[in-house]
Short mmCIF file of C-alpha atoms and ligand atoms in Angstrom, two decimals:
data_model
loop_
_atom_site.label_atom_id
_atom_site.label_comp_id
_atom_site.label_asym_id
_atom_site.label_seq_id
_atom_site.Cartn_x
_atom_site.Cartn_y
_atom_site.Cartn_z
CA MET E 1 36.51 -23.81 -13.78
CA THR E 2 34.64 -27.11 -14.90
CA PHE E 3 36.82 -28.04 -18.00
CA ARG E 4 35.38 -27.07 -21.36
CA THR E 5 36.92 -27.76 -24.13
CA ARG E 6 35.02 -28.11 -28.55
CA PHE E 7 35.54 -30.02 -32.15
CA ALA E 8 35.68 -28.09 -34.30
CA PRO E 9 36.12 -29.26 -37.90
CA SER E 10 34.80 -27.53 -41.19
CA PRO E 11 32.48 -29.22 -42.87
CA THR E 12 34.49 -28.68 -46.76
CA GLY E 13 35.63 -32.98 -46.88
CA PRO E 14 35.96 -36.00 -45.12
CA LEU E 15 36.20 -36.13 -41.84
CA HIS E 16 39.90 -38.11 -41.45
CA LEU E 17 42.60 -40.53 -38.70
CA GLY E 18 43.62 -37.15 -37.44
CA HIS E 19 40.28 -35.67 -37.08
CA ALA E 20 39.24 -38.38 -34.99
CA TYR E 21 42.21 -38.39 -32.24
CA SER E 22 41.68 -34.77 -32.39
CA ALA E 23 37.96 -36.37 -31.20
CA LEU E 24 38.08 -38.63 -28.97
CA LEU E 25 41.22 -36.65 -27.04
CA ALA E 26 38.87 -33.97 -27.16
CA HIS E 27 35.87 -35.55 -26.18
CA ASP E 28 37.78 -38.23 -23.45
CA MET E 29 39.29 -35.88 -21.62
CA ALA E 30 36.10 -33.49 -21.19
CA ARG E 31 33.88 -36.66 -19.91
CA ALA E 32 37.02 -37.94 -17.98
CA ALA E 33 36.97 -34.59 -15.80
CA GLY E 34 33.44 -34.14 -15.71
CA GLY E 35 32.67 -31.73 -18.26
CA ASP E 36 31.92 -30.23 -21.15
CA PHE E 37 32.02 -31.11 -25.26
CA LEU E 38 31.29 -29.47 -27.71
CA LEU E 39 30.50 -29.55 -30.69
CA ARG E 40 31.21 -26.00 -33.47
CA LEU E 41 31.09 -26.10 -37.87
CA GLU E 42 34.05 -23.91 -39.22
CA ASP E 43 31.78 -23.10 -41.97
CA ILE E 44 33.00 -20.47 -43.00
CA ASP E 45 34.44 -20.84 -46.46
CA GLN E 46 30.53 -20.41 -48.10
CA SER E 47 32.54 -21.17 -51.17
CA ARG E 48 33.78 -24.73 -49.69
CA ALA E 49 31.42 -25.52 -46.99
CA ARG E 50 28.72 -28.47 -47.88
CA PRO E 51 26.04 -30.08 -45.95
CA GLU E 52 26.46 -33.34 -47.27
CA TRP E 53 30.42 -32.99 -45.37
CA GLU E 54 28.41 -31.92 -42.49
CA ASP E 55 25.55 -34.82 -41.97
CA LEU E 56 28.87 -37.28 -42.94
CA ILE E 57 30.35 -35.50 -39.52
CA PHE E 58 27.43 -36.17 -37.61
CA GLU E 59 27.53 -40.06 -38.78
CA ASP E 60 32.02 -40.84 -37.86
CA LEU E 61 31.15 -38.86 -34.74
CA SER E 62 28.56 -40.71 -33.87
CA TRP E 63 30.02 -44.26 -35.33
CA LEU E 64 33.48 -43.23 -33.31
CA GLY E 65 31.35 -42.93 -29.86
CA VAL E 66 31.35 -38.82 -29.68
CA SER E 67 28.46 -37.38 -28.09
CA TRP E 68 28.12 -33.46 -28.01
CA ASP E 69 26.63 -31.13 -25.44
CA GLY E 70 24.14 -29.11 -26.59
CA PRO E 71 23.22 -27.53 -30.03
CA VAL E 72 26.15 -27.11 -32.66
CA LEU E 73 27.57 -23.63 -33.41
CA ARG E 74 27.61 -22.57 -36.57
CA GLN E 75 30.07 -20.40 -37.71
CA SER E 76 27.55 -18.47 -40.64
CA GLU E 77 25.08 -17.56 -38.43
CA ARG E 78 27.74 -15.66 -36.30
CA LEU E 79 28.91 -13.58 -39.61
CA ASP E 80 27.80 -9.91 -38.06
CA LEU E 81 29.73 -10.95 -34.57
CA TYR E 82 32.54 -11.35 -37.02
CA THR E 83 31.39 -7.98 -38.55
CA ASP E 84 31.24 -5.96 -35.54
CA ALA E 85 34.58 -7.50 -33.77
CA LEU E 86 35.98 -5.94 -36.77
CA THR E 87 34.84 -2.74 -36.46
CA ARG E 88 35.64 -3.11 -32.75
CA LEU E 89 39.44 -2.72 -34.09
CA TRP E 90 39.31 -1.13 -36.72
CA ASN E 91 38.28 1.25 -35.14
CA LYS E 92 40.61 1.28 -32.57
CA GLY E 93 43.76 2.00 -35.07
CA LEU E 94 44.34 -1.58 -35.39
CA LEU E 95 43.84 -2.48 -38.53
CA PHE E 96 44.01 -1.88 -42.49
CA ALA E 97 42.91 -1.78 -45.69
CA CYS E 98 44.97 -4.92 -47.61
CA THR E 99 44.51 -4.99 -51.91
CA CYS E 100 47.95 -7.00 -52.65
CA ASN E 101 46.77 -10.20 -53.94
CA ARG E 102 49.01 -13.38 -53.59
CA ARG E 103 51.21 -12.09 -56.56
CA ASP E 104 52.11 -8.38 -55.19
CA ILE E 105 52.98 -10.25 -51.89
CA GLN E 106 55.68 -13.35 -53.55
CA GLU E 107 56.76 -10.40 -55.54
CA ALA E 108 57.48 -7.94 -52.40
CA SER E 109 59.14 -10.54 -50.51
CA ALA E 110 61.19 -11.81 -53.59
CA ALA E 111 64.90 -10.48 -52.35
CA PRO E 112 63.38 -11.60 -48.26
CA GLN E 113 67.00 -10.88 -46.03
CA GLU E 114 69.25 -13.44 -44.11
CA GLY E 115 68.17 -14.71 -41.39
CA VAL E 116 64.36 -13.45 -41.17
CA PRO E 117 61.95 -15.38 -41.35
CA THR E 118 59.62 -15.66 -45.23
CA HIS E 119 56.64 -17.83 -44.06
CA GLY E 120 54.26 -17.83 -40.74
CA PRO E 121 51.57 -19.76 -40.27
CA ASP E 122 48.96 -17.71 -42.29
CA GLY E 123 51.81 -19.13 -45.22
CA LEU E 124 54.41 -15.38 -46.70
CA ILE E 125 54.47 -13.26 -44.34
CA TYR E 126 53.12 -9.64 -44.71
CA PRO E 127 55.85 -7.50 -46.76
CA GLY E 128 53.72 -4.20 -45.23
CA THR E 129 52.87 -3.02 -48.67
CA CYS E 130 49.60 -1.41 -47.34
CA ARG E 131 50.42 -0.86 -43.89
CA ASP E 132 51.10 2.78 -43.98
CA LEU E 133 48.46 3.91 -46.71
CA PRO E 134 46.05 6.63 -45.31
CA ARG E 135 42.36 5.29 -45.15
CA THR E 136 40.74 7.24 -48.16
CA GLU E 137 36.88 7.14 -46.93
CA ASN E 138 35.10 7.24 -44.20
CA THR E 139 37.50 6.11 -41.74
CA SER E 140 34.97 4.96 -39.52
CA LEU E 141 33.40 2.04 -42.03
CA LEU E 142 35.02 -1.52 -43.15
CA PRO E 143 36.48 -1.73 -46.27
CA GLU E 144 34.64 -3.96 -48.03
CA THR E 145 35.63 -4.47 -51.26
CA ALA E 146 39.67 -5.33 -49.62
CA ALA E 147 41.54 -7.83 -46.66
CA LEU E 148 41.31 -6.72 -43.63
CA ARG E 149 44.85 -6.60 -41.71
CA LEU E 150 45.56 -7.20 -38.11
CA ASN E 151 48.80 -4.15 -37.93
CA MET E 152 50.63 -6.72 -35.59
CA ALA E 153 53.57 -3.51 -33.80
CA ARG E 154 50.62 -1.36 -33.49
CA ALA E 155 48.35 -4.55 -31.81
CA LEU E 156 51.82 -5.47 -29.25
CA GLU E 157 51.47 -1.58 -28.59
CA GLU E 158 48.26 -2.10 -27.73
CA SER E 159 47.68 -5.01 -25.93
CA GLY E 160 50.16 -4.41 -23.14
CA LEU E 161 51.98 -7.04 -23.71
CA LEU E 162 55.76 -5.16 -24.01
CA LYS E 163 54.61 -4.03 -20.62
CA THR E 164 54.81 -8.10 -18.92
CA ALA E 165 57.63 -8.18 -20.63
CA THR E 166 60.45 -10.24 -18.59
CA ASN E 167 63.32 -7.78 -19.93
CA ALA E 168 61.89 -4.68 -20.86
CA ALA E 169 64.92 -4.08 -22.93
CA ASP E 170 65.00 -5.84 -27.18
CA PRO E 171 64.22 -8.64 -27.39
CA TYR E 172 60.72 -7.90 -25.74
CA VAL E 173 59.94 -11.24 -23.94
CA PHE E 174 57.25 -12.56 -22.80
CA ALA E 175 54.48 -14.84 -21.56
CA MET E 176 51.66 -15.19 -23.65
CA PHE E 177 49.60 -18.78 -23.04
CA GLU E 178 49.13 -21.81 -20.92
CA GLU E 179 50.31 -25.31 -22.79
CA THR E 180 48.92 -28.45 -21.27
CA GLY E 181 50.09 -30.32 -23.67
CA GLN E 182 52.92 -30.65 -26.03
CA GLY E 183 54.11 -27.65 -29.58
CA PRO E 184 56.20 -28.94 -32.25
CA ASN E 185 59.27 -28.87 -30.68
CA ASP E 186 58.17 -30.13 -26.89
CA GLU E 187 56.87 -26.29 -26.62
CA THR E 188 55.41 -27.00 -22.71
CA ARG E 189 53.29 -25.11 -20.31
CA LEU E 190 54.22 -22.03 -19.78
CA ILE E 191 54.88 -20.66 -23.40
CA HIS E 192 56.49 -17.20 -23.79
CA THR E 193 57.24 -15.31 -27.37
CA SER E 194 59.01 -12.20 -28.26
CA GLU E 195 58.11 -8.70 -30.60
CA THR E 196 61.10 -10.28 -32.46
CA HIS E 197 59.08 -12.76 -34.10
CA LEU E 198 55.59 -11.74 -33.75
CA VAL E 199 56.50 -8.60 -35.58
CA THR E 200 58.81 -10.52 -38.60
CA GLY E 201 57.92 -13.97 -37.73
CA ILE E 202 53.77 -13.77 -37.53
CA GLY E 203 53.41 -9.97 -39.00
CA ASP E 204 50.49 -8.93 -39.95
CA VAL E 205 48.33 -11.47 -40.48
CA VAL E 206 44.70 -11.39 -42.42
CA LEU E 207 42.00 -11.27 -39.88
CA GLY E 208 39.60 -9.89 -42.50
CA ARG E 209 39.14 -11.97 -46.35
CA ARG E 210 37.27 -10.31 -48.82
CA ASP E 211 35.35 -13.01 -49.80
CA MET E 212 34.04 -14.41 -46.32
CA GLY E 213 34.55 -11.64 -44.37
CA THR E 214 35.78 -12.74 -41.29
CA SER E 215 38.87 -15.17 -40.68
CA TYR E 216 39.67 -18.12 -39.25
CA HIS E 217 41.87 -16.41 -36.62
CA LEU E 218 38.61 -13.59 -35.39
CA SER E 219 36.25 -16.08 -36.24
CA VAL E 220 37.51 -19.07 -33.88
CA VAL E 221 38.54 -16.33 -30.73
CA ILE E 222 34.85 -15.32 -30.50
CA ASP E 223 33.47 -18.34 -30.69
CA ASP E 224 36.17 -19.82 -27.90
CA ALA E 225 35.03 -16.45 -26.02
CA ASP E 226 30.89 -16.84 -26.80
CA GLN E 227 30.57 -21.10 -25.96
CA GLY E 228 32.91 -20.77 -22.89
CA ILE E 229 35.58 -23.27 -23.71
CA THR E 230 38.26 -22.81 -20.20
CA HIS E 231 40.65 -26.11 -22.77
CA VAL E 232 41.79 -25.84 -26.48
CA VAL E 233 42.08 -29.29 -27.91
CA ARG E 234 43.66 -29.17 -30.95
CA GLY E 235 46.34 -30.23 -33.52
CA GLN E 236 50.37 -28.97 -32.93
CA ASP E 237 49.59 -28.04 -35.74
CA LEU E 238 48.09 -24.78 -35.27
CA PHE E 239 50.98 -24.20 -31.99
CA GLU E 240 52.30 -20.87 -33.27
CA ALA E 241 49.03 -19.10 -34.69
CA THR E 242 48.13 -19.89 -30.47
CA ASN E 243 50.23 -16.62 -31.05
CA ILE E 244 47.79 -13.98 -32.83
CA HIS E 245 44.84 -15.99 -30.88
CA ALA E 246 46.17 -14.92 -27.86
CA LEU E 247 47.14 -11.19 -28.37
CA LEU E 248 43.25 -11.74 -30.55
CA GLN E 249 41.97 -12.17 -27.35
CA ARG E 250 43.88 -9.37 -25.23
CA LEU E 251 42.24 -6.58 -28.14
CA LEU E 252 39.27 -7.50 -27.92
CA GLY E 253 38.61 -8.53 -24.13
CA LEU E 254 38.60 -12.09 -24.02
CA PRO E 255 39.78 -14.88 -20.99
CA THR E 256 42.39 -16.93 -22.84
CA PRO E 257 41.73 -20.74 -22.46
CA ILE E 258 44.44 -23.05 -22.19
CA TYR E 259 45.29 -24.92 -24.52
CA HIS E 260 46.48 -28.22 -25.16
CA HIS E 261 48.09 -29.13 -28.46
CA HIS E 262 48.41 -33.05 -30.11
CA LYS E 263 50.70 -34.96 -31.87
CA LEU E 264 49.39 -34.55 -35.18
CA ILE E 265 48.78 -38.50 -37.60
CA ARG E 266 50.85 -39.03 -40.20
CA ASP E 267 50.66 -41.32 -42.97
CA ASP E 268 53.21 -44.15 -43.33
CA THR E 269 56.02 -42.28 -45.50
CA GLY E 270 55.44 -39.34 -42.07
CA LYS E 271 53.48 -37.01 -44.16
CA ARG E 272 50.21 -34.70 -42.14
CA LEU E 273 46.98 -36.44 -43.33
CA ALA E 274 45.00 -33.95 -45.30
CA LYS E 275 41.61 -33.76 -46.30
CA ARG E 276 41.19 -35.31 -49.51
CA ASP E 277 43.51 -38.34 -48.14
CA ASP E 278 39.96 -40.03 -48.62
CA ALA E 279 42.17 -42.98 -48.35
CA ARG E 280 42.42 -42.85 -44.46
CA ALA E 281 38.42 -40.92 -44.28
CA ILE E 282 36.35 -42.65 -41.55
CA LYS E 283 34.26 -43.55 -43.50
CA THR E 284 36.32 -45.29 -45.49
CA TYR E 285 36.96 -47.90 -42.99
CA ARG E 286 33.52 -47.59 -40.91
CA ASP E 287 32.31 -49.03 -44.85
CA ALA E 288 35.79 -51.68 -44.55
CA GLY E 289 34.92 -52.60 -41.75
CA HIS E 290 36.74 -51.55 -38.72
CA THR E 291 35.49 -50.91 -35.04
CA PRO E 292 35.78 -48.07 -33.18
CA GLU E 293 37.66 -49.90 -31.20
CA ASP E 294 40.12 -50.31 -34.00
CA VAL E 295 39.78 -46.58 -34.70
CA ARG E 296 41.72 -45.85 -31.72
CA LYS E 297 44.49 -48.09 -31.78
CA MET E 298 44.86 -46.89 -35.31
CA VAL E 299 45.86 -43.82 -33.78
CA GLY E 300 47.29 -44.51 -30.12
CA LEU E 301 44.55 -44.09 -27.42
N1 LIG Y 401 38.16 -25.84 -38.22
C1 LIG Y 401 39.99 -25.76 -37.13
C2 LIG Y 401 40.14 -27.44 -38.87
O1 LIG Y 401 39.69 -28.11 -39.29
C3 LIG Y 401 40.27 -26.13 -36.20
C4 LIG Y 401 40.11 -25.02 -35.55
C5 LIG Y 401 40.66 -25.30 -34.73
O2 LIG Y 401 40.00 -26.33 -33.55
O3 LIG Y 401 41.27 -24.27 -32.78
O4 LIG Y 401 41.49 -27.20 -38.62
ZN1 ZN Y 402 48.68 -4.49 -49.72
#
């Protein structure tokens, strides 16, 4: 299998040291394997994506010595494909329309049960308010005025994963994806998860956002498949979300790539770098006269 990976930034701010590490690592791994390194712009959030940030991504990567193969893929040009996938999931009865706002979700989650997690990879775990409401509109049409959430319990049933559980008793535990890097708690190799974890620790995540018609989770799995990605190299902050991605791949009949999650680059106080952290923007280092070699050293490459 040829090695094919990608770097998938959102053009919503300057690239910082954390992005540089991710891009350089993925690029180096691809070149070492004689494989491909692709570039994708995750620009579905058109309220935040800007052409000037795109230009800066190209400039920063070129300066770092990161060259990419083939054309740049832009998610904003692929919205129809995401809608098609949502329609398929909707027609299988795996999605439900949700009209809750953030406040509704907070209020419905106000009295959490002891021992039950309150936050998952997308923040507050959805309390299920709209899950079992009857579909009112023409049931084959996607609602356009609501968010679309995945019915996690039903999706898991449909995926066939429960049948692969090593112990068919409760809790169902099954293999989800292969990891060649490490999760935040040093998880590696074959990553297992459980029904309990998916249903109560992740829950009914949003796959179709009202404002953009899709979501990160849905578009990333479709694009990784369409770009023929064999290895996803990205930060550990996305390790947990990979459970969602591997589930969606099964539901949509897409292959599951091998995942390689890497350490996060932190600032001097140990905090993760954020997009707003301009002090660590690549551009700042460039302008201050640092070299790409300096940046490699700073991130430990
Ligand atoms: N667009 C995501 C980000 O900027 C990366 C997604 C991924 O690598 O799967 O963090
Ligand atoms: Zn709702």
